[in-house]
Short mmCIF file of C-alpha atoms in Angstrom, two decimals:
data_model
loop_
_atom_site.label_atom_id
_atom_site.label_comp_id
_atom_site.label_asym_id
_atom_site.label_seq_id
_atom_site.Cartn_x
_atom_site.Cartn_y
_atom_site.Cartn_z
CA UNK A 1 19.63 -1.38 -27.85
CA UNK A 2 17.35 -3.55 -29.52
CA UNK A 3 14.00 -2.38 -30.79
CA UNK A 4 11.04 -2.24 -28.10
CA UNK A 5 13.76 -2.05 -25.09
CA UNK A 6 14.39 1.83 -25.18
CA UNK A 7 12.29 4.45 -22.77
CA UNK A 8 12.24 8.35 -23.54
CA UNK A 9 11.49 10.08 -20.58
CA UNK A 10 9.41 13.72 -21.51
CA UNK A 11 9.57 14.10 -25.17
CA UNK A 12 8.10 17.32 -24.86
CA UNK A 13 8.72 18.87 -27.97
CA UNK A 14 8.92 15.84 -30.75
CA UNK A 15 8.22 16.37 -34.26
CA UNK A 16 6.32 13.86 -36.35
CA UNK A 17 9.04 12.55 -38.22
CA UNK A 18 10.44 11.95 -34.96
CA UNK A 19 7.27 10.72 -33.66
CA UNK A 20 7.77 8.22 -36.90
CA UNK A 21 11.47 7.12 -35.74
CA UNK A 22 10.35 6.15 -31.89
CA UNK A 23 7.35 4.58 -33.27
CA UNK A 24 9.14 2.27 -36.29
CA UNK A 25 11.33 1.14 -33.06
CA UNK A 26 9.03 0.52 -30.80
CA UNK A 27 10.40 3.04 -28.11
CA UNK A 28 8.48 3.71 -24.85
CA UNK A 29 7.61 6.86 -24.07
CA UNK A 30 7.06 8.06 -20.09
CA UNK A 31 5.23 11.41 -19.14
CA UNK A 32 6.79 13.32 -16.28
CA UNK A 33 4.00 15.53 -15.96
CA UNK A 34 5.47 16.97 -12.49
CA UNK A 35 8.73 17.41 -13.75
CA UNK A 36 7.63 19.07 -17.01
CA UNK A 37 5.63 21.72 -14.35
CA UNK A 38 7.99 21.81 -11.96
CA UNK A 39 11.33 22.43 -14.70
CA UNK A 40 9.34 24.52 -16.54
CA UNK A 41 10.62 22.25 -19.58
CA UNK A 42 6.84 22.49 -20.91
CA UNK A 43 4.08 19.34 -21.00
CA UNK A 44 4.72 16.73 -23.28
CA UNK A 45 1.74 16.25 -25.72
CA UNK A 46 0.09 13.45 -24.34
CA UNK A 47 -2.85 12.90 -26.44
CA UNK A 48 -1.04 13.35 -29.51
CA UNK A 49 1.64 10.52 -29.06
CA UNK A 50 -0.75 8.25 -28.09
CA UNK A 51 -2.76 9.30 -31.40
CA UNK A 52 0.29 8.71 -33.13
CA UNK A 53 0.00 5.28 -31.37
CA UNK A 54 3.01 5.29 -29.50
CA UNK A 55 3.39 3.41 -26.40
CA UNK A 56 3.15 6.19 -23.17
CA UNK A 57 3.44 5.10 -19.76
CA UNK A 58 3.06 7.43 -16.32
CA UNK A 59 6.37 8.07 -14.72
CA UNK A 60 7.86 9.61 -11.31
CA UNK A 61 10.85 11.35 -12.19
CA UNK A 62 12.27 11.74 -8.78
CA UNK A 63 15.44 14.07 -9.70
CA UNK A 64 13.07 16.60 -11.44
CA UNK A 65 9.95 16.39 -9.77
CA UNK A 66 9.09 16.76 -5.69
CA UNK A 67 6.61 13.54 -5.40
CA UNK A 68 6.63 9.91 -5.18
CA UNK A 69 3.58 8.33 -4.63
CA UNK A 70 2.30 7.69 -8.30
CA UNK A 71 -1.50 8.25 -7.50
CA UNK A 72 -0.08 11.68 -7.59
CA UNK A 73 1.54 11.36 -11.15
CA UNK A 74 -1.66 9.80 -12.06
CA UNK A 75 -3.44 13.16 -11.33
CA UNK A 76 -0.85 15.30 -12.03
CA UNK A 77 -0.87 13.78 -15.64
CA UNK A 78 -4.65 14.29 -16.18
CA UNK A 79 -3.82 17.93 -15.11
CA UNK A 80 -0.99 19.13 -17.04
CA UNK A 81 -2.94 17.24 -20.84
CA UNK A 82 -6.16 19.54 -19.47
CA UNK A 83 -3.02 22.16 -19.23
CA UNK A 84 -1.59 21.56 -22.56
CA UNK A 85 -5.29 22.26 -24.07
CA UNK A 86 -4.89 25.95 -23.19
CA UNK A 87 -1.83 26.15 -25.93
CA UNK A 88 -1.95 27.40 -29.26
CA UNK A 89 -1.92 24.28 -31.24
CA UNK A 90 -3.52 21.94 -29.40
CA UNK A 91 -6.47 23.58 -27.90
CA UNK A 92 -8.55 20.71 -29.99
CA UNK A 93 -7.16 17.98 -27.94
CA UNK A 94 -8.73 15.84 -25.36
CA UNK A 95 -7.49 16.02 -22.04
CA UNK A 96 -6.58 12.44 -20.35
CA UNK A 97 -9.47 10.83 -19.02
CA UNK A 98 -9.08 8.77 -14.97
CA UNK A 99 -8.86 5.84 -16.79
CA UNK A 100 -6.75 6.35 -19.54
CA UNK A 101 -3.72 7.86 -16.98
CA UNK A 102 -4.64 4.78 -14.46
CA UNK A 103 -4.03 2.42 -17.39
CA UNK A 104 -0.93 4.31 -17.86
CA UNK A 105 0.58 4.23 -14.87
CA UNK A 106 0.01 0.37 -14.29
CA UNK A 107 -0.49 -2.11 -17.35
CA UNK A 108 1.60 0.24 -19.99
CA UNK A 109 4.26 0.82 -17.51
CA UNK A 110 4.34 -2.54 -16.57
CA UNK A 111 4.16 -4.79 -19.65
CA UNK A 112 7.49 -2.79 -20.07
CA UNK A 113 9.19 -5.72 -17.83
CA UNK A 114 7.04 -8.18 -18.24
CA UNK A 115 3.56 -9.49 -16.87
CA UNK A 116 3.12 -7.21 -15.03
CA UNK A 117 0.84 -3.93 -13.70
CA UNK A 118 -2.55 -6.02 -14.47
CA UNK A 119 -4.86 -8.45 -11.94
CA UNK A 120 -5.23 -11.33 -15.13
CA UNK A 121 -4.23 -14.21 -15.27
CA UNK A 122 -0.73 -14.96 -15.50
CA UNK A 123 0.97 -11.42 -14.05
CA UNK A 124 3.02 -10.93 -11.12
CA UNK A 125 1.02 -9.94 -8.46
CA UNK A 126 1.66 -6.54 -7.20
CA UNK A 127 -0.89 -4.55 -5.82
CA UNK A 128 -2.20 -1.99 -2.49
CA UNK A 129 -4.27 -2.88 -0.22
CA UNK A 130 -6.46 0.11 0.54
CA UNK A 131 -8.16 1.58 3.69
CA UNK A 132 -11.42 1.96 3.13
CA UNK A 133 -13.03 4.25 5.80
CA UNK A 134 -16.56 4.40 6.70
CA UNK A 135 -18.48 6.76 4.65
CA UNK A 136 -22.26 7.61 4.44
CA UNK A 137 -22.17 7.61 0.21
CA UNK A 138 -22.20 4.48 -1.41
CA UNK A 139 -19.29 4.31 -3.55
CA UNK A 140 -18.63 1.62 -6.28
CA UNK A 141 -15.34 0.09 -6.46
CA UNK A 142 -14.47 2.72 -9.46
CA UNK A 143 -15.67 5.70 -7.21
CA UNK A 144 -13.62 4.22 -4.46
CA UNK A 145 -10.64 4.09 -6.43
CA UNK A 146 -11.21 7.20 -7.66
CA UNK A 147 -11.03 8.77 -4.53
CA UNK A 148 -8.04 7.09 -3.16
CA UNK A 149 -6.17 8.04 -6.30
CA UNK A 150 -7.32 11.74 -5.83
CA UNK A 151 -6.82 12.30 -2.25
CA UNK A 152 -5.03 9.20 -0.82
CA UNK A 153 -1.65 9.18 0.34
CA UNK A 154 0.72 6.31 2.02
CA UNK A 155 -1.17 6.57 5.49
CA UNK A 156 -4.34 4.36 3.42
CA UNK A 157 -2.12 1.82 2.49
CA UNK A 158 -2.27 -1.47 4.47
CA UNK A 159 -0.49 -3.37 2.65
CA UNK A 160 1.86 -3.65 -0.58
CA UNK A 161 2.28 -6.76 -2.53
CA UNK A 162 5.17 -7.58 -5.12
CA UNK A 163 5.78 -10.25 -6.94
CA UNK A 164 3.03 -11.74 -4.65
CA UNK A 165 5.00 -11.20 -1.97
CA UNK A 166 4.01 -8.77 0.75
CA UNK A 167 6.29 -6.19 1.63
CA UNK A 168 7.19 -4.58 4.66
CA UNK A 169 5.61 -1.17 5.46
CA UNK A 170 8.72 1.59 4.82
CA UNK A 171 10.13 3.38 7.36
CA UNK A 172 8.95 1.41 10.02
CA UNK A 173 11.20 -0.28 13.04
#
């Protein structure tokens, strides 16, 4: 596999001189953060691989984890780094920040294949289309976001959009 083209999924317990192999290839690196809680296999060190300045993206593992949507992952992943700061080790560490993981889970995940996971110029377009329901606090966009990622689910989704395209809702006849 040629250099930049290989993803590690967890890498929960890597060394630095590992750290240095994956790095001097360019490999991708995808945090699991539901799996690693839900396998017990322990929370990969977020912070510290992107320190290292490795490339970490937001993942769903589906086989070892019990969620898709990846707003989920998103806040599962600030959890379990906020988690991780309760080890020995690593209790100096800053937890992920909203949008650090939403950065994450969109442009670093999707420059992976290409241009895409970003609204600039020149990427695929794939996006939601949100609900927005009425509510007495003025939210910015940011704060709206926010909330969607925190307590939305599939029913505020109007539409989906990839490749430009828009896609049919799942599940429906």
């Amino acid at each position: 596999m040629p250099d930049g083209r290989t993803i590690m999924a967890h890498c929960v317990w890597l060394t630095d001189r590992e750290r240095k192999i994956l790095k001097e290839h360019d490999v991708w690196l995808t945090h699991c953060a539901e799996s690693n809680l839900d396998l017990t296999s322990g929370i990969m060190p977020v912070r510290r691989n992107l320190d290292y300045g490795l490339k970490v993206s937001i993942a769903s593992d589906v086989a070892g984890s019990h969620e898709s949507a990846m707003n989920r992952h998103i806040v599962m992943a600030i959890e379990a780094s906020k988690a991780k700061t309760f080890e020995t080790g690593y209790t100096e560490d800053k937890p992920l920040r909203l949008p650090e993981a939403f950065y994450m889970a969109t442009k670093v995940g999707g420059s992976f294949f290409g241009e895409v996971g970003s609204f600039e110029p020149g990427y695929e377009f794939d996006a939601l289309v949100i609900r927005e329901d009425e509510s007495p606090l003025d939210l910015s966009v940011e704060e709206r976001l926010e909330r969607f990622i925190y307590t939305g689910d599939d029913r505020d989704i109007k539409e989906r959009y990839v490749g430009g395209k828009l896609i049919p809702r799942p599940f429906q006849k």
